[in-house]
Coordinates of C-alpha atoms and ligand atoms in Angstrom, one line a residue:
M1 CA 0.0 0.0 0.0
K2 CA 1.8 3.1 -1.1
D3 CA -0.4 5.6 0.7
I4 CA 0.4 4.4 4.2
D5 CA 3.3 6.1 5.9
W6 CA 4.4 3.0 7.8
A7 CA 7.2 4.6 9.7
N8 CA 5.0 7.3 11.2
L9 CA 2.0 5.4 12.3
S10 CA 0.5 6.3 15.7
F11 CA -1.4 4.0 18.0
G12 CA -4.8 4.8 16.6
Y13 CA -7.6 3.5 14.5
M14 CA -7.3 3.1 10.7
K15 CA -10.0 1.6 8.6
T16 CA -9.0 -1.8 7.1
D17 CA -10.8 -4.1 4.7
Y18 CA -12.4 -6.7 6.9
N19 CA -13.4 -7.7 10.4
V20 CA -14.6 -11.1 11.6
R21 CA -17.8 -11.7 13.5
C22 CA -19.4 -14.6 15.3
Y23 CA -22.8 -14.7 17.0
Y24 CA -23.9 -16.6 20.0
R25 CA -27.6 -17.5 19.8
D26 CA -29.8 -20.3 21.2
G27 CA -27.0 -21.3 23.5
K28 CA -24.3 -21.8 20.9
W29 CA -21.6 -20.0 18.9
G30 CA -22.2 -19.8 15.1
E31 CA -19.8 -19.7 12.2
L32 CA -17.1 -17.1 11.7
E33 CA -18.2 -14.5 9.2
L34 CA -16.0 -12.1 7.3
C35 CA -17.5 -8.6 7.2
S36 CA -16.5 -5.3 5.5
E37 CA -18.9 -3.1 7.5
E38 CA -17.3 -1.0 10.3
T39 CA -20.5 -0.5 12.3
L40 CA -22.6 -2.8 14.5
N41 CA -26.4 -2.7 14.5
I42 CA -27.4 -3.7 18.0
H43 CA -30.5 -3.5 20.2
M44 CA -30.7 -0.3 22.3
A45 CA -31.3 -2.5 25.4
A46 CA -28.3 -4.7 24.8
T47 CA -26.5 -5.5 28.1
C48 CA -23.2 -4.2 26.8
L49 CA -24.6 -0.7 26.6
H50 CA -26.2 -0.7 30.1
Y51 CA -24.6 -3.2 32.3
G52 CA -21.1 -3.4 31.0
Q53 CA -21.2 -6.9 29.5
E54 CA -18.2 -6.1 27.4
A55 CA -14.8 -7.7 27.2
F56 CA -11.9 -7.0 24.9
E57 CA -8.4 -8.3 24.1
G58 CA -5.3 -6.9 22.4
L59 CA -2.6 -8.7 20.6
K60 CA -0.4 -8.1 17.5
A61 CA 0.7 -9.6 14.2
Y62 CA 4.2 -8.9 13.0
R63 CA 5.8 -9.3 9.5
G64 CA 9.2 -10.9 9.7
K65 CA 12.3 -10.3 7.7
D66 CA 11.4 -13.6 6.0
G67 CA 8.0 -12.2 4.9
K68 CA 6.2 -14.5 7.3
I69 CA 3.3 -13.3 9.5
R70 CA 3.5 -14.1 13.2
V71 CA 0.9 -13.5 15.9
F72 CA 2.2 -13.5 19.4
R73 CA 0.5 -15.8 22.0
P74 CA -3.1 -15.8 20.7
Q75 CA -3.9 -18.8 22.8
A76 CA -3.0 -16.8 25.9
N77 CA -5.4 -14.0 24.9
A78 CA -8.1 -16.6 24.2
E79 CA -7.7 -18.0 27.7
R80 CA -7.7 -14.5 29.3
L81 CA -10.9 -13.7 27.4
Q82 CA -12.4 -17.0 28.7
S83 CA -11.5 -15.9 32.2
T84 CA -13.1 -12.5 31.6
C85 CA -16.3 -14.3 30.3
R86 CA -16.5 -16.3 33.5
G87 CA -16.0 -13.1 35.5
I88 CA -18.9 -11.2 33.9
L89 CA -21.2 -14.2 33.0
M90 CA -20.7 -14.3 29.3
P91 CA -20.4 -17.5 27.3
E92 CA -16.8 -18.6 26.7
L93 CA -15.5 -18.6 23.2
P94 CA -13.3 -21.7 22.5
T95 CA -9.6 -21.1 22.0
E96 CA -9.7 -22.7 18.6
T97 CA -12.5 -20.4 17.4
F98 CA -10.6 -17.4 18.8
C99 CA -7.4 -18.4 17.0
E100 CA -9.2 -19.1 13.8
A101 CA -10.9 -15.7 13.9
V102 CA -7.5 -14.0 14.4
R103 CA -6.0 -16.0 11.5
K104 CA -8.9 -15.1 9.3
V105 CA -8.9 -11.4 10.0
V106 CA -5.1 -11.1 9.7
K107 CA -5.0 -12.9 6.4
A108 CA -8.0 -10.9 5.0
N109 CA -6.2 -7.6 5.9
E110 CA -2.7 -8.8 4.9
R111 CA -2.0 -5.6 2.9
F112 CA -2.3 -3.6 6.2
I113 CA 0.5 -5.5 8.0
P114 CA 3.4 -3.1 8.2
P115 CA 6.7 -4.1 6.6
Y116 CA 9.4 -5.5 8.8
E117 CA 11.7 -2.5 8.4
S118 CA 9.1 -0.1 9.7
G119 CA 9.1 -1.5 13.3
A120 CA 5.3 -1.2 13.2
S121 CA 2.8 -4.0 13.6
L122 CA -0.8 -4.9 13.1
Y123 CA -2.8 -4.5 16.3
I124 CA -5.6 -7.0 16.7
R125 CA -8.6 -6.0 18.8
P126 CA -11.1 -8.8 19.7
L127 CA -14.2 -7.9 21.6
L128 CA -17.1 -9.8 23.0
I129 CA -20.4 -8.0 23.9
G130 CA -23.8 -8.9 25.3
T131 CA -26.3 -8.0 22.5
G132 CA -29.4 -9.5 24.0
A133 CA -32.0 -7.0 25.3
Q134 CA -32.4 -6.8 29.1
V135 CA -33.8 -4.1 31.4
G136 CA -33.3 -6.0 34.7
V137 CA -29.7 -6.5 35.7
H138 CA -29.1 -9.9 34.2
P139 CA -26.7 -11.4 31.7
A140 CA -27.9 -11.3 28.1
N141 CA -28.9 -14.4 26.2
E142 CA -27.2 -13.3 22.9
Y143 CA -23.6 -12.2 22.3
L144 CA -21.4 -11.0 19.5
F145 CA -17.7 -11.6 19.1
V146 CA -15.9 -9.3 16.7
V147 CA -12.2 -9.0 15.8
F148 CA -10.9 -6.0 13.9
V149 CA -7.3 -5.0 13.1
T150 CA -5.5 -1.7 12.6
P151 CA -1.8 -1.0 11.8
V152 CA -0.1 0.7 14.7
G153 CA 3.2 2.4 15.5
P154 CA 4.7 2.9 19.0
Y155 CA 2.2 3.4 21.8
F156 CA 4.4 6.2 23.2
K157 CA 6.0 8.7 20.8
G158 CA 9.7 8.2 21.0
G159 CA 9.5 4.3 21.2
F160 CA 11.9 2.7 23.6
A161 CA 12.7 5.7 25.8
T162 CA 12.0 6.5 29.5
N163 CA 8.9 8.2 30.7
P164 CA 7.7 9.8 33.9
Y165 CA 4.6 8.5 35.8
V166 CA 2.6 10.0 38.6
I167 CA 0.9 8.2 41.6
I168 CA -2.9 9.0 41.6
R169 CA -4.7 8.3 44.9
Q170 CA -8.1 10.0 44.3
F171 CA -9.4 7.4 41.8
D172 CA -9.1 3.6 41.8
R173 CA -9.0 1.7 38.6
A174 CA -10.5 -1.5 40.2
A175 CA -11.6 -2.7 43.6
P176 CA -9.6 -5.4 45.4
L177 CA -12.2 -8.0 44.6
G178 CA -13.7 -6.2 41.6
T179 CA -13.1 -6.7 37.9
G180 CA -9.4 -5.6 37.7
T181 CA -8.2 -9.0 36.7
Y182 CA -10.7 -9.1 33.8
K183 CA -10.3 -7.0 30.6
V184 CA -13.7 -5.3 30.7
G185 CA -14.5 -1.8 29.5
G186 CA -15.6 -0.6 32.9
N187 CA -12.0 -0.7 34.2
Y188 CA -11.0 1.7 31.5
A189 CA -13.9 4.0 32.1
A190 CA -12.8 4.1 35.8
S191 CA -9.3 5.0 34.7
L192 CA -10.1 7.9 32.3
R193 CA -10.1 10.7 34.9
A194 CA -6.8 9.6 36.5
N195 CA -5.3 9.2 33.0
K196 CA -6.4 12.7 32.0
I197 CA -5.0 14.2 35.2
A198 CA -1.7 12.5 34.5
H199 CA -1.5 13.5 30.9
D200 CA -2.5 17.1 31.6
A201 CA 0.3 17.3 34.1
G202 CA 2.8 16.1 31.5
Y203 CA 3.1 12.4 32.6
A204 CA 3.1 9.4 30.3
S205 CA 0.5 7.8 32.5
E206 CA -1.1 7.4 35.9
F207 CA 0.4 5.0 38.4
Y208 CA -1.9 3.0 40.7
L209 CA -1.4 1.8 44.2
D210 CA -3.7 -1.0 45.6
A211 CA -7.2 0.4 46.2
K212 CA -7.6 -0.9 49.8
E213 CA -4.5 0.3 51.6
K214 CA -2.7 2.5 49.0
K215 CA 0.5 0.9 50.2
Y216 CA 1.4 -1.5 47.4
I217 CA 2.1 -1.0 43.7
D218 CA -0.7 -2.1 41.4
E219 CA -0.4 -1.0 37.8
C220 CA 1.1 1.7 35.5
G221 CA -2.0 3.0 33.8
A222 CA -3.0 0.3 31.3
A223 CA 0.2 -1.7 31.7
N224 CA 1.8 -4.0 34.3
F225 CA 4.8 -2.9 36.4
F226 CA 8.1 -4.6 36.9
G227 CA 11.2 -3.6 38.7
I228 CA 14.8 -4.9 38.4
K229 CA 17.4 -5.2 41.2
D230 CA 20.1 -7.6 42.3
N231 CA 19.6 -9.7 39.2
T232 CA 15.9 -10.1 40.0
Y233 CA 12.8 -9.3 38.1
I234 CA 10.1 -8.2 40.5
T235 CA 6.4 -7.7 39.6
P236 CA 3.3 -7.1 41.8
L237 CA 1.0 -9.8 43.1
S238 CA -2.4 -8.3 43.4
T239 CA -6.1 -9.2 43.1
S240 CA -6.8 -6.1 41.0
I241 CA -4.3 -6.1 38.1
L242 CA -4.7 -7.5 34.7
P243 CA -2.6 -10.7 34.1
S244 CA -0.5 -9.2 31.3
I245 CA 0.7 -11.7 28.7
T246 CA 3.8 -9.4 28.0
N247 CA 4.6 -9.5 31.7
R248 CA 4.3 -13.3 31.8
S249 CA 6.6 -13.6 28.8
L250 CA 9.1 -11.2 30.3
M251 CA 9.1 -13.3 33.5
Q252 CA 10.0 -16.3 31.4
L253 CA 12.7 -14.5 29.4
A254 CA 14.2 -13.1 32.7
E255 CA 14.4 -16.7 34.0
D256 CA 15.9 -17.9 30.7
M257 CA 18.6 -15.2 31.2
G258 CA 19.5 -16.6 34.6
M259 CA 17.6 -13.9 36.6
K260 CA 15.5 -14.6 39.7
V261 CA 11.8 -13.8 39.3
E262 CA 9.6 -12.6 42.2
R263 CA 5.8 -12.0 42.1
R264 CA 4.8 -10.4 45.4
P265 CA 3.2 -7.3 46.9
I266 CA 5.7 -4.4 46.3
P267 CA 5.4 -1.6 48.9
E268 CA 5.6 1.9 47.4
E269 CA 8.8 2.7 49.3
E270 CA 10.6 -0.1 47.5
L271 CA 10.5 2.0 44.4
E272 CA 13.6 3.7 45.9
T273 CA 15.6 0.5 45.5
F274 CA 15.1 -0.5 41.9
E275 CA 18.0 -0.2 39.5
E276 CA 15.5 -0.2 36.6
A277 CA 11.7 -0.3 36.2
G278 CA 9.3 -0.5 33.3
A279 CA 5.6 -0.6 32.3
C280 CA 4.8 -3.6 30.1
G281 CA 2.0 -4.5 27.7
T282 CA 1.2 -5.5 24.2
A283 CA 1.0 -1.9 22.9
A284 CA 4.4 -0.7 24.2
V285 CA 6.1 -4.0 24.9
I286 CA 8.3 -2.3 27.5
S287 CA 8.1 1.4 28.4
P288 CA 11.0 2.1 30.7
I289 CA 10.2 4.3 33.7
E290 CA 12.3 7.4 34.2
R291 CA 10.7 8.4 37.5
I292 CA 7.5 8.1 39.6
D293 CA 6.2 11.2 41.3
D294 CA 4.2 11.1 44.5
L295 CA 3.0 14.7 44.5
E296 CA 0.9 14.4 47.7
N297 CA 4.0 13.3 49.7
H298 CA 6.4 15.6 47.8
K299 CA 8.4 12.6 46.7
S300 CA 10.0 11.6 43.4
Y301 CA 11.3 8.1 42.9
I302 CA 14.0 8.6 40.3
I303 CA 14.7 5.3 38.6
A304 CA 16.6 6.1 35.5
K305 CA 19.3 8.4 37.0
D306 CA 20.8 9.2 33.6
G307 CA 17.3 9.3 31.9
K308 CA 18.1 6.3 29.7
P309 CA 16.6 2.8 29.7
G310 CA 18.6 0.3 31.8
P311 CA 20.6 -2.6 30.3
V312 CA 18.3 -5.4 31.6
S313 CA 15.1 -3.7 30.3
E314 CA 16.8 -3.2 26.9
K315 CA 17.9 -6.8 26.8
L316 CA 14.4 -8.1 27.7
Y317 CA 12.9 -5.8 25.1
N318 CA 15.2 -6.8 22.4
R319 CA 14.8 -10.5 23.1
L320 CA 11.0 -10.3 23.1
R321 CA 10.8 -8.2 19.9
A322 CA 13.2 -10.7 18.3
I323 CA 10.8 -13.6 19.0
Q324 CA 7.8 -11.6 17.9
Y325 CA 9.4 -10.6 14.6
G326 CA 10.9 -14.0 14.0
D327 CA 14.5 -12.8 14.2
E328 CA 15.4 -15.3 16.9
P329 CA 14.2 -18.8 17.7
D330 CA 10.9 -19.2 19.7
P331 CA 11.8 -21.8 22.3
H332 CA 8.5 -21.5 24.2
G333 CA 6.2 -21.9 21.1
W334 CA 4.7 -18.5 21.6
V335 CA 4.3 -17.6 17.9
M336 CA 1.4 -18.6 15.7
L337 CA 2.3 -18.4 12.0
V338 CA -0.5 -17.1 9.7
E339 CA -0.2 -18.8 6.3
Ligands
PLP1 N1 -2.8 -4.0 32.3 C1 -3.9 -3.4 31.7 C2 -4.8 -2.7 32.6 C3 -4.0 -3.5 30.3 O1 -5.0 -2.9 29.7 C4 -3.0 -4.2 29.6 C5 -3.2 -4.3 28.1 O2 -3.7 -5.2 27.6 C6 -2.0 -4.7 30.2 C7 -1.9 -4.6 31.6 C8 -0.9 -5.5 29.5 O3 -1.4 -6.8 29.1 P1 -0.8 -7.5 27.9 O4 0.6 -7.7 28.1 O5 -1.5 -8.8 27.8 O6 -1.1 -6.7 26.7
COI2 C1 -1.6 -2.7 26.0 O1 -1.6 -3.3 25.0 O2 -0.6 -2.6 26.8 C2 -2.7 -1.8 26.4 O3 -2.8 -1.3 27.5 C3 -3.8 -1.6 25.4 C4 -4.6 -0.5 25.7 C5 -4.8 0.3 24.4 C6 -5.9 -0.9 26.3

């Protein structure tokens, strides 16, 4: 496609040729359908519109130097979507159907997969919504699963560079026993004000402590947190954070590199002790943290003293990207080839 400026893509929506849809009616999932319509025609009393029966996922397809198309860990996204479905009483979509839908939508939009050299990728956005009409607070009896794609560049302008974050205490993203571990739209609605405060003040994103005690680290906006010290990769254990597939992959790679891995509650004060820290997720892979400001307590945890990403974060980032683009072997079988 000669009219797409691959090197300067942002993380935004661009119309592509097709999306894939699958309807759940009469207690079962139907066939996958290829569709070129961008809009959905749904009932005004659909439960997704009123009671938040909405789940989504996010994953990416990459074009390799060898021209092959690779999708990173779609089975893990399928399983997380199933967990979300159990969390908000929606019917689970089988892993095989999920992966087939991903394959189909990527293949149908092949001309939108950025070339290897651009460093860009094709973002895949599956969503599952309650479409059946309800007025009482109950789960719907009909659902729609849709997958669309859009070519994206880096989530943060500047790519792999450090960013500042700010602790926000006045709003919680998710309650301790709420929906934080599920990828539901409501969590993102709850995060919008905190996110705006952070952005307006010049930060990359808001930084959440646990909602109950405000003592422990939860998440970096819409990404998981990790810290590095003493050859150890440390990431929060919490009942209100999304189980990030990027984080899970980085834990494995850290272990492969001979590091120790710890998943445990991380008190805020421990931020002082990290040699490096990062936010991780599909969109940014790793976004190294420059500093985390705690404005209420007039504190600033400076992590990247020289303002640059640390060597361990860089090594993890390069290793993960190499697997995603097919530059290096994939020893854990994470990549699904689309042929
Ligand atoms: N945390 C939140 C709240 C997210 O929205 C995301 C993005 O999906 C992540 C973490 C990172 O998860 P993953 O690595 O699976 O993209
Ligand atoms: C991520 O992929 O890391 C995200 O947070 C996706 C976001 C656009 C919801």
